[in-house]
């Protein structure tokens, strides 16, 4: 029996096969502990540079590692058509070319690859159906085909498989909310109507893509809020209901993806 036992002494007296298994288990435990601690450490919020002008009711998109937001309300209700670019490395916002149309809030937007698009919205008296593409490299907007849906106030946009999608919205408070789904093809600059949302009309929902499907949850139908979760398959053009989103129903929430997980939050009632 050895007088002094180092950390590997007992392992050295074991059969070779068991010795190797224990070493592998030891390495796996070390790796697992590292991954768990890294995951726990990453679940923190870090404050970044504030959005310029305390803008609310804007819409956002991304391209080539930069974030963008356009439209919204500033100075206690003044509608804007301003576009800002966010650099996550510098943690700074830069003013870019204004959207080629009047100021408005509650518009829609989406990114298709490195291409970014925005349109729609409402300014308190008028509902807009104009639509344009922003080209970051040249800092210009290019007008595209108008959105043909029934309303754009509170509609939401997302992209999937090279196409853009816009769901829901309303024309104004006196007209019915929409359950329409529209698909935009950037190659042909053409909008095509797709299957309506089965749960009915909605405004201010959360819309995102994951695993080749589009998902929609939360929103308001003019009478009440809901937290139903629906998945849309563009290949079969159909919606399938999923488990409802936990937490209070809301409108104008937000979502983003981190390591394959979808995070949903924010909004108001």
PDB file of C-alpha atoms in Angstrom:
ATOM      1  CA  UNK A   1       0.000   0.000   0.000  1.00  0.00           C
ATOM      2  CA  UNK A   2       1.513   3.340  -0.987  1.00  0.00           C
ATOM      3  CA  UNK A   3       2.189   5.785   1.819  1.00  0.00           C
ATOM      4  CA  UNK A   4       1.078   8.737  -0.208  1.00  0.00           C
ATOM      5  CA  UNK A   5      -1.817   8.742  -2.668  1.00  0.00           C
ATOM      6  CA  UNK A   6      -1.824  11.203  -5.552  1.00  0.00           C
ATOM      7  CA  UNK A   7      -4.971  12.048  -7.461  1.00  0.00           C
ATOM      8  CA  UNK A   8      -4.395   9.206  -9.978  1.00  0.00           C
ATOM      9  CA  UNK A   9      -3.014   6.545  -7.556  1.00  0.00           C
ATOM     10  CA  UNK A  10      -6.328   4.708  -7.099  1.00  0.00           C
ATOM     11  CA  UNK A  11      -7.014   4.817 -10.838  1.00  0.00           C
ATOM     12  CA  UNK A  12      -3.643   3.178 -11.514  1.00  0.00           C
ATOM     13  CA  UNK A  13      -4.639   0.090  -9.465  1.00  0.00           C
ATOM     14  CA  UNK A  14      -7.873  -0.445 -11.422  1.00  0.00           C
ATOM     15  CA  UNK A  15      -8.272  -2.650 -14.536  1.00  0.00           C
ATOM     16  CA  UNK A  16      -7.328  -0.758 -17.700  1.00  0.00           C
ATOM     17  CA  UNK A  17     -10.885  -0.760 -19.181  1.00  0.00           C
ATOM     18  CA  UNK A  18     -12.467   0.603 -15.981  1.00  0.00           C
ATOM     19  CA  UNK A  19      -9.574   3.044 -15.602  1.00  0.00           C
ATOM     20  CA  UNK A  20     -10.266   4.494 -19.071  1.00  0.00           C
ATOM     21  CA  UNK A  21     -14.038   4.725 -18.451  1.00  0.00           C
ATOM     22  CA  UNK A  22     -13.507   6.657 -15.230  1.00  0.00           C
ATOM     23  CA  UNK A  23     -11.150   9.067 -16.975  1.00  0.00           C
ATOM     24  CA  UNK A  24     -13.744   9.673 -19.704  1.00  0.00           C
ATOM     25  CA  UNK A  25     -16.459  10.246 -17.090  1.00  0.00           C
ATOM     26  CA  UNK A  26     -14.195  12.696 -15.303  1.00  0.00           C
ATOM     27  CA  UNK A  27     -13.634  14.667 -18.516  1.00  0.00           C
ATOM     28  CA  UNK A  28     -17.373  14.669 -19.297  1.00  0.00           C
ATOM     29  CA  UNK A  29     -18.177  15.970 -15.821  1.00  0.00           C
ATOM     30  CA  UNK A  30     -15.650  18.786 -16.251  1.00  0.00           C
ATOM     31  CA  UNK A  31     -17.084  19.707 -19.677  1.00  0.00           C
ATOM     32  CA  UNK A  32     -20.679  19.543 -18.381  1.00  0.00           C
ATOM     33  CA  UNK A  33     -19.822  21.749 -15.426  1.00  0.00           C
ATOM     34  CA  UNK A  34     -18.235  24.281 -17.764  1.00  0.00           C
ATOM     35  CA  UNK A  35     -21.244  24.323 -20.100  1.00  0.00           C
ATOM     36  CA  UNK A  36     -23.698  24.685 -17.230  1.00  0.00           C
ATOM     37  CA  UNK A  37     -21.736  27.496 -15.636  1.00  0.00           C
ATOM     38  CA  UNK A  38     -21.353  29.220 -19.018  1.00  0.00           C
ATOM     39  CA  UNK A  39     -25.094  28.914 -19.655  1.00  0.00           C
ATOM     40  CA  UNK A  40     -25.945  30.314 -16.244  1.00  0.00           C
ATOM     41  CA  UNK A  41     -23.476  33.164 -16.651  1.00  0.00           C
ATOM     42  CA  UNK A  42     -24.961  34.053 -20.047  1.00  0.00           C
ATOM     43  CA  UNK A  43     -28.479  34.529 -18.656  1.00  0.00           C
ATOM     44  CA  UNK A  44     -27.878  38.176 -17.836  1.00  0.00           C
ATOM     45  CA  UNK A  45     -29.099  41.428 -19.348  1.00  0.00           C
ATOM     46  CA  UNK A  46     -26.485  44.054 -20.158  1.00  0.00           C
ATOM     47  CA  UNK A  47     -27.686  47.584 -20.853  1.00  0.00           C
ATOM     48  CA  UNK A  48     -26.615  49.035 -24.192  1.00  0.00           C
ATOM     49  CA  UNK A  49     -26.863  52.472 -25.794  1.00  0.00           C
ATOM     50  CA  UNK A  50     -30.413  53.807 -25.682  1.00  0.00           C
ATOM     51  CA  UNK A  51     -32.532  54.024 -28.833  1.00  0.00           C
ATOM     52  CA  UNK A  52     -32.322  57.626 -30.126  1.00  0.00           C
ATOM     53  CA  UNK A  53     -35.099  60.080 -29.268  1.00  0.00           C
ATOM     54  CA  UNK A  54     -36.840  57.643 -26.903  1.00  0.00           C
ATOM     55  CA  UNK A  55     -38.606  56.259 -29.962  1.00  0.00           C
ATOM     56  CA  UNK A  56     -41.607  53.993 -29.374  1.00  0.00           C
ATOM     57  CA  UNK A  57     -43.811  51.944 -31.736  1.00  0.00           C
ATOM     58  CA  UNK A  58     -40.931  51.484 -34.185  1.00  0.00           C
ATOM     59  CA  UNK A  59     -40.091  48.324 -36.141  1.00  0.00           C
ATOM     60  CA  UNK A  60     -36.739  46.584 -36.430  1.00  0.00           C
ATOM     61  CA  UNK A  61     -34.701  44.374 -38.743  1.00  0.00           C
ATOM     62  CA  UNK A  62     -31.042  43.346 -39.222  1.00  0.00           C
ATOM     63  CA  UNK A  63     -28.419  43.015 -41.964  1.00  0.00           C
ATOM     64  CA  UNK A  64     -24.710  42.105 -42.051  1.00  0.00           C
ATOM     65  CA  UNK A  65     -24.300  42.143 -38.300  1.00  0.00           C
ATOM     66  CA  UNK A  66     -26.028  45.498 -37.807  1.00  0.00           C
ATOM     67  CA  UNK A  67     -29.440  46.263 -36.338  1.00  0.00           C
ATOM     68  CA  UNK A  68     -31.932  48.790 -37.743  1.00  0.00           C
ATOM     69  CA  UNK A  69     -35.146  50.407 -36.624  1.00  0.00           C
ATOM     70  CA  UNK A  70     -37.438  52.703 -38.576  1.00  0.00           C
ATOM     71  CA  UNK A  71     -40.695  54.611 -37.972  1.00  0.00           C
ATOM     72  CA  UNK A  72     -42.172  55.214 -34.530  1.00  0.00           C
ATOM     73  CA  UNK A  73     -43.194  58.084 -32.302  1.00  0.00           C
ATOM     74  CA  UNK A  74     -40.867  60.648 -30.727  1.00  0.00           C
ATOM     75  CA  UNK A  75     -41.379  63.767 -28.613  1.00  0.00           C
ATOM     76  CA  UNK A  76     -44.616  62.590 -27.011  1.00  0.00           C
ATOM     77  CA  UNK A  77     -46.409  61.404 -30.122  1.00  0.00           C
ATOM     78  CA  UNK A  78     -44.686  62.941 -33.152  1.00  0.00           C
ATOM     79  CA  UNK A  79     -44.525  60.348 -35.947  1.00  0.00           C
ATOM     80  CA  UNK A  80     -41.208  59.823 -37.700  1.00  0.00           C
ATOM     81  CA  UNK A  81     -39.811  58.142 -40.821  1.00  0.00           C
ATOM     82  CA  UNK A  82     -36.250  58.126 -39.441  1.00  0.00           C
ATOM     83  CA  UNK A  83     -33.979  55.099 -39.826  1.00  0.00           C
ATOM     84  CA  UNK A  84     -31.179  54.280 -37.386  1.00  0.00           C
ATOM     85  CA  UNK A  85     -28.418  51.699 -37.563  1.00  0.00           C
ATOM     86  CA  UNK A  86     -26.990  49.977 -34.480  1.00  0.00           C
ATOM     87  CA  UNK A  87     -23.385  48.695 -34.365  1.00  0.00           C
ATOM     88  CA  UNK A  88     -23.114  46.031 -31.612  1.00  0.00           C
ATOM     89  CA  UNK A  89     -19.313  46.221 -31.583  1.00  0.00           C
ATOM     90  CA  UNK A  90     -19.195  49.983 -31.015  1.00  0.00           C
ATOM     91  CA  UNK A  91     -22.489  50.005 -29.074  1.00  0.00           C
ATOM     92  CA  UNK A  92     -23.601  53.070 -31.002  1.00  0.00           C
ATOM     93  CA  UNK A  93     -26.507  54.291 -33.140  1.00  0.00           C
ATOM     94  CA  UNK A  94     -26.075  56.134 -36.454  1.00  0.00           C
ATOM     95  CA  UNK A  95     -28.755  58.057 -38.336  1.00  0.00           C
ATOM     96  CA  UNK A  96     -29.358  56.783 -41.873  1.00  0.00           C
ATOM     97  CA  UNK A  97     -31.507  57.806 -44.850  1.00  0.00           C
ATOM     98  CA  UNK A  98     -35.145  58.419 -43.970  1.00  0.00           C
ATOM     99  CA  UNK A  99     -37.830  56.097 -45.286  1.00  0.00           C
ATOM    100  CA  UNK A 100     -39.296  57.569 -48.514  1.00  0.00           C
ATOM    101  CA  UNK A 101     -42.712  58.387 -47.129  1.00  0.00           C
ATOM    102  CA  UNK A 102     -44.474  60.262 -44.320  1.00  0.00           C
ATOM    103  CA  UNK A 103     -43.702  59.614 -40.671  1.00  0.00           C
ATOM    104  CA  UNK A 104     -45.768  56.857 -39.071  1.00  0.00           C
ATOM    105  CA  UNK A 105     -45.764  54.255 -36.299  1.00  0.00           C
ATOM    106  CA  UNK A 106     -46.700  50.569 -35.982  1.00  0.00           C
ATOM    107  CA  UNK A 107     -45.318  49.643 -39.414  1.00  0.00           C
ATOM    108  CA  UNK A 108     -43.907  46.242 -40.374  1.00  0.00           C
ATOM    109  CA  UNK A 109     -40.454  45.093 -41.460  1.00  0.00           C
ATOM    110  CA  UNK A 110     -38.403  41.979 -42.222  1.00  0.00           C
ATOM    111  CA  UNK A 111     -34.971  40.941 -43.475  1.00  0.00           C
ATOM    112  CA  UNK A 112     -34.365  38.494 -46.317  1.00  0.00           C
ATOM    113  CA  UNK A 113     -30.704  37.554 -46.222  1.00  0.00           C
ATOM    114  CA  UNK A 114     -28.818  40.861 -46.205  1.00  0.00           C
ATOM    115  CA  UNK A 115     -31.786  42.726 -47.689  1.00  0.00           C
ATOM    116  CA  UNK A 116     -34.042  44.753 -45.373  1.00  0.00           C
ATOM    117  CA  UNK A 117     -37.616  45.879 -46.070  1.00  0.00           C
ATOM    118  CA  UNK A 118     -40.163  48.068 -44.292  1.00  0.00           C
ATOM    119  CA  UNK A 119     -43.544  49.629 -44.903  1.00  0.00           C
ATOM    120  CA  UNK A 120     -47.114  50.139 -43.746  1.00  0.00           C
ATOM    121  CA  UNK A 121     -48.056  51.869 -40.520  1.00  0.00           C
ATOM    122  CA  UNK A 122     -50.428  54.553 -39.272  1.00  0.00           C
ATOM    123  CA  UNK A 123     -49.986  58.223 -38.331  1.00  0.00           C
ATOM    124  CA  UNK A 124     -53.216  58.878 -36.446  1.00  0.00           C
ATOM    125  CA  UNK A 125     -55.260  59.853 -39.487  1.00  0.00           C
ATOM    126  CA  UNK A 126     -53.917  57.817 -42.423  1.00  0.00           C
ATOM    127  CA  UNK A 127     -53.019  54.163 -42.930  1.00  0.00           C
ATOM    128  CA  UNK A 128     -50.066  53.526 -45.245  1.00  0.00           C
ATOM    129  CA  UNK A 129     -49.478  50.708 -47.701  1.00  0.00           C
ATOM    130  CA  UNK A 130     -46.179  51.873 -49.219  1.00  0.00           C
ATOM    131  CA  UNK A 131     -43.238  49.496 -49.059  1.00  0.00           C
ATOM    132  CA  UNK A 132     -39.500  49.869 -49.751  1.00  0.00           C
ATOM    133  CA  UNK A 133     -36.144  48.128 -49.533  1.00  0.00           C
ATOM    134  CA  UNK A 134     -33.193  49.692 -47.723  1.00  0.00           C
ATOM    135  CA  UNK A 135     -29.719  49.047 -49.174  1.00  0.00           C
ATOM    136  CA  UNK A 136     -27.158  49.507 -46.363  1.00  0.00           C
ATOM    137  CA  UNK A 137     -24.050  49.639 -48.583  1.00  0.00           C
ATOM    138  CA  UNK A 138     -25.305  52.707 -50.464  1.00  0.00           C
ATOM    139  CA  UNK A 139     -27.631  54.085 -47.742  1.00  0.00           C
ATOM    140  CA  UNK A 140     -30.601  54.424 -50.076  1.00  0.00           C
ATOM    141  CA  UNK A 141     -34.204  53.222 -50.173  1.00  0.00           C
ATOM    142  CA  UNK A 142     -35.735  51.629 -53.279  1.00  0.00           C
ATOM    143  CA  UNK A 143     -39.536  51.747 -53.619  1.00  0.00           C
ATOM    144  CA  UNK A 144     -41.222  48.370 -54.068  1.00  0.00           C
ATOM    145  CA  UNK A 145     -44.766  47.132 -54.780  1.00  0.00           C
ATOM    146  CA  UNK A 146     -47.332  48.449 -52.309  1.00  0.00           C
ATOM    147  CA  UNK A 147     -48.638  46.067 -49.686  1.00  0.00           C
ATOM    148  CA  UNK A 148     -52.061  44.827 -50.903  1.00  0.00           C
ATOM    149  CA  UNK A 149     -53.526  43.719 -47.562  1.00  0.00           C
ATOM    150  CA  UNK A 150     -56.582  45.174 -45.863  1.00  0.00           C
ATOM    151  CA  UNK A 151     -54.642  47.049 -43.203  1.00  0.00           C
ATOM    152  CA  UNK A 152     -51.134  47.663 -41.942  1.00  0.00           C
ATOM    153  CA  UNK A 153     -51.568  49.247 -38.536  1.00  0.00           C
ATOM    154  CA  UNK A 154     -50.136  46.712 -36.086  1.00  0.00           C
ATOM    155  CA  UNK A 155     -49.348  44.069 -38.719  1.00  0.00           C
ATOM    156  CA  UNK A 156     -46.139  42.078 -38.193  1.00  0.00           C
ATOM    157  CA  UNK A 157     -43.479  40.906 -40.606  1.00  0.00           C
ATOM    158  CA  UNK A 158     -40.937  38.075 -40.673  1.00  0.00           C
ATOM    159  CA  UNK A 159     -39.032  36.117 -43.298  1.00  0.00           C
ATOM    160  CA  UNK A 160     -38.563  32.451 -44.119  1.00  0.00           C
ATOM    161  CA  UNK A 161     -36.897  30.578 -46.982  1.00  0.00           C
ATOM    162  CA  UNK A 162     -36.152  33.702 -48.994  1.00  0.00           C
ATOM    163  CA  UNK A 163     -39.655  35.186 -48.730  1.00  0.00           C
ATOM    164  CA  UNK A 164     -41.164  37.899 -46.548  1.00  0.00           C
ATOM    165  CA  UNK A 165     -44.458  37.488 -44.673  1.00  0.00           C
ATOM    166  CA  UNK A 166     -46.886  39.992 -43.159  1.00  0.00           C
ATOM    167  CA  UNK A 167     -49.759  38.969 -40.874  1.00  0.00           C
ATOM    168  CA  UNK A 168     -52.713  40.764 -39.316  1.00  0.00           C
ATOM    169  CA  UNK A 169     -53.146  44.478 -38.721  1.00  0.00           C
ATOM    170  CA  UNK A 170     -56.035  46.874 -39.100  1.00  0.00           C
ATOM    171  CA  UNK A 171     -56.939  49.872 -41.219  1.00  0.00           C
ATOM    172  CA  UNK A 172     -58.194  52.015 -38.363  1.00  0.00           C
ATOM    173  CA  UNK A 173     -60.234  51.597 -35.199  1.00  0.00           C
ATOM    174  CA  UNK A 174     -63.546  51.720 -37.093  1.00  0.00           C
ATOM    175  CA  UNK A 175     -62.723  48.849 -39.457  1.00  0.00           C
ATOM    176  CA  UNK A 176     -62.353  45.127 -38.666  1.00  0.00           C
ATOM    177  CA  UNK A 177     -58.964  43.720 -37.702  1.00  0.00           C
ATOM    178  CA  UNK A 178     -57.327  41.474 -40.298  1.00  0.00           C
ATOM    179  CA  UNK A 179     -56.526  37.754 -40.244  1.00  0.00           C
ATOM    180  CA  UNK A 180     -54.766  37.912 -43.612  1.00  0.00           C
ATOM    181  CA  UNK A 181     -51.332  36.465 -44.367  1.00  0.00           C
ATOM    182  CA  UNK A 182     -49.333  37.841 -47.303  1.00  0.00           C
ATOM    183  CA  UNK A 183     -46.104  36.531 -48.845  1.00  0.00           C
ATOM    184  CA  UNK A 184     -43.577  38.789 -50.582  1.00  0.00           C
ATOM    185  CA  UNK A 185     -41.182  37.494 -53.246  1.00  0.00           C
ATOM    186  CA  UNK A 186     -38.151  39.845 -53.503  1.00  0.00           C
ATOM    187  CA  UNK A 187     -37.113  38.331 -56.830  1.00  0.00           C
ATOM    188  CA  UNK A 188     -40.334  39.269 -58.638  1.00  0.00           C
ATOM    189  CA  UNK A 189     -41.479  42.110 -56.327  1.00  0.00           C
ATOM    190  CA  UNK A 190     -44.879  40.427 -56.051  1.00  0.00           C
ATOM    191  CA  UNK A 191     -47.211  39.924 -53.083  1.00  0.00           C
ATOM    192  CA  UNK A 192     -49.329  36.739 -52.839  1.00  0.00           C
ATOM    193  CA  UNK A 193     -52.116  36.093 -50.356  1.00  0.00           C
ATOM    194  CA  UNK A 194     -51.769  32.932 -48.275  1.00  0.00           C
ATOM    195  CA  UNK A 195     -53.966  31.036 -45.799  1.00  0.00           C
ATOM    196  CA  UNK A 196     -55.641  33.292 -43.243  1.00  0.00           C
ATOM    197  CA  UNK A 197     -54.797  32.934 -39.569  1.00  0.00           C
ATOM    198  CA  UNK A 198     -57.340  30.325 -38.290  1.00  0.00           C
ATOM    199  CA  UNK A 199     -57.773  31.969 -34.891  1.00  0.00           C
ATOM    200  CA  UNK A 200     -59.132  35.084 -36.563  1.00  0.00           C
ATOM    201  CA  UNK A 201     -58.099  38.712 -36.771  1.00  0.00           C
ATOM    202  CA  UNK A 202     -55.100  40.042 -34.860  1.00  0.00           C
ATOM    203  CA  UNK A 203     -53.080  43.198 -34.418  1.00  0.00           C
ATOM    204  CA  UNK A 204     -49.760  43.637 -32.624  1.00  0.00           C
ATOM    205  CA  UNK A 205     -48.830  39.916 -32.501  1.00  0.00           C
ATOM    206  CA  UNK A 206     -45.362  38.403 -32.116  1.00  0.00           C
ATOM    207  CA  UNK A 207     -44.171  36.743 -35.339  1.00  0.00           C
ATOM    208  CA  UNK A 208     -40.917  34.790 -35.703  1.00  0.00           C
ATOM    209  CA  UNK A 209     -39.352  31.902 -37.626  1.00  0.00           C
ATOM    210  CA  UNK A 210     -37.786  28.706 -36.326  1.00  0.00           C
ATOM    211  CA  UNK A 211     -37.081  25.273 -37.844  1.00  0.00           C
ATOM    212  CA  UNK A 212     -38.502  26.162 -41.280  1.00  0.00           C
ATOM    213  CA  UNK A 213     -41.810  27.377 -39.828  1.00  0.00           C
ATOM    214  CA  UNK A 214     -43.333  30.731 -38.939  1.00  0.00           C
ATOM    215  CA  UNK A 215     -44.824  31.136 -35.476  1.00  0.00           C
ATOM    216  CA  UNK A 216     -47.383  33.676 -34.300  1.00  0.00           C
ATOM    217  CA  UNK A 217     -48.540  34.356 -30.756  1.00  0.00           C
ATOM    218  CA  UNK A 218     -50.153  37.098 -28.670  1.00  0.00           C
ATOM    219  CA  UNK A 219     -51.973  40.070 -30.165  1.00  0.00           C
ATOM    220  CA  UNK A 220     -55.387  41.740 -29.990  1.00  0.00           C
ATOM    221  CA  UNK A 221     -58.501  41.134 -32.089  1.00  0.00           C
ATOM    222  CA  UNK A 222     -60.291  44.374 -31.290  1.00  0.00           C
ATOM    223  CA  UNK A 223     -62.165  42.863 -28.351  1.00  0.00           C
ATOM    224  CA  UNK A 224     -59.639  40.877 -26.333  1.00  0.00           C
ATOM    225  CA  UNK A 225     -56.019  39.783 -26.195  1.00  0.00           C
ATOM    226  CA  UNK A 226     -54.852  36.235 -26.786  1.00  0.00           C
ATOM    227  CA  UNK A 227     -51.758  34.099 -26.268  1.00  0.00           C
ATOM    228  CA  UNK A 228     -52.492  31.253 -28.710  1.00  0.00           C
ATOM    229  CA  UNK A 229     -49.451  29.935 -30.569  1.00  0.00           C
ATOM    230  CA  UNK A 230     -49.808  29.015 -34.247  1.00  0.00           C
ATOM    231  CA  UNK A 231     -47.232  27.509 -36.625  1.00  0.00           C
ATOM    232  CA  UNK A 232     -47.367  28.223 -40.354  1.00  0.00           C
ATOM    233  CA  UNK A 233     -45.800  25.906 -42.935  1.00  0.00           C
ATOM    234  CA  UNK A 234     -45.159  27.741 -46.240  1.00  0.00           C
ATOM    235  CA  UNK A 235     -44.706  24.465 -48.139  1.00  0.00           C
ATOM    236  CA  UNK A 236     -48.238  23.276 -47.367  1.00  0.00           C
ATOM    237  CA  UNK A 237     -49.730  26.758 -46.784  1.00  0.00           C
ATOM    238  CA  UNK A 238     -51.442  25.756 -43.566  1.00  0.00           C
ATOM    239  CA  UNK A 239     -51.516  26.726 -39.884  1.00  0.00           C
ATOM    240  CA  UNK A 240     -51.298  24.300 -36.956  1.00  0.00           C
ATOM    241  CA  UNK A 241     -52.115  25.278 -33.384  1.00  0.00           C
ATOM    242  CA  UNK A 242     -49.451  24.674 -30.734  1.00  0.00           C
ATOM    243  CA  UNK A 243     -49.283  25.019 -26.962  1.00  0.00           C
ATOM    244  CA  UNK A 244     -50.249  28.544 -25.955  1.00  0.00           C
ATOM    245  CA  UNK A 245     -47.513  30.935 -24.899  1.00  0.00           C
ATOM    246  CA  UNK A 246     -47.226  31.152 -21.075  1.00  0.00           C
ATOM    247  CA  UNK A 247     -47.624  34.432 -19.237  1.00  0.00           C
ATOM    248  CA  UNK A 248     -50.223  37.179 -19.634  1.00  0.00           C
ATOM    249  CA  UNK A 249     -51.622  37.833 -23.108  1.00  0.00           C
ATOM    250  CA  UNK A 250     -50.283  41.064 -24.617  1.00  0.00           C
ATOM    251  CA  UNK A 251     -49.755  43.018 -27.802  1.00  0.00           C
ATOM    252  CA  UNK A 252     -46.684  44.547 -29.415  1.00  0.00           C
ATOM    253  CA  UNK A 253     -44.304  42.142 -27.706  1.00  0.00           C
ATOM    254  CA  UNK A 254     -40.927  41.177 -29.126  1.00  0.00           C
ATOM    255  CA  UNK A 255     -38.923  38.034 -29.828  1.00  0.00           C
ATOM    256  CA  UNK A 256     -35.374  36.979 -30.673  1.00  0.00           C
ATOM    257  CA  UNK A 257     -33.339  33.781 -30.925  1.00  0.00           C
ATOM    258  CA  UNK A 258     -30.377  32.756 -28.755  1.00  0.00           C
ATOM    259  CA  UNK A 259     -28.623  29.420 -29.325  1.00  0.00           C
ATOM    260  CA  UNK A 260     -31.708  27.894 -30.926  1.00  0.00           C
ATOM    261  CA  UNK A 261     -34.049  29.155 -28.203  1.00  0.00           C
ATOM    262  CA  UNK A 262     -36.798  31.697 -28.902  1.00  0.00           C
ATOM    263  CA  UNK A 263     -37.132  34.422 -26.281  1.00  0.00           C
ATOM    264  CA  UNK A 264     -40.471  36.272 -26.112  1.00  0.00           C
ATOM    265  CA  UNK A 265     -41.126  39.246 -23.863  1.00  0.00           C
ATOM    266  CA  UNK A 266     -42.144  42.857 -23.539  1.00  0.00           C
ATOM    267  CA  UNK A 267     -45.394  44.270 -24.872  1.00  0.00           C
ATOM    268  CA  UNK A 268     -48.334  45.806 -23.045  1.00  0.00           C
ATOM    269  CA  UNK A 269     -51.983  45.156 -22.238  1.00  0.00           C
TER     270      UNK A 269
END
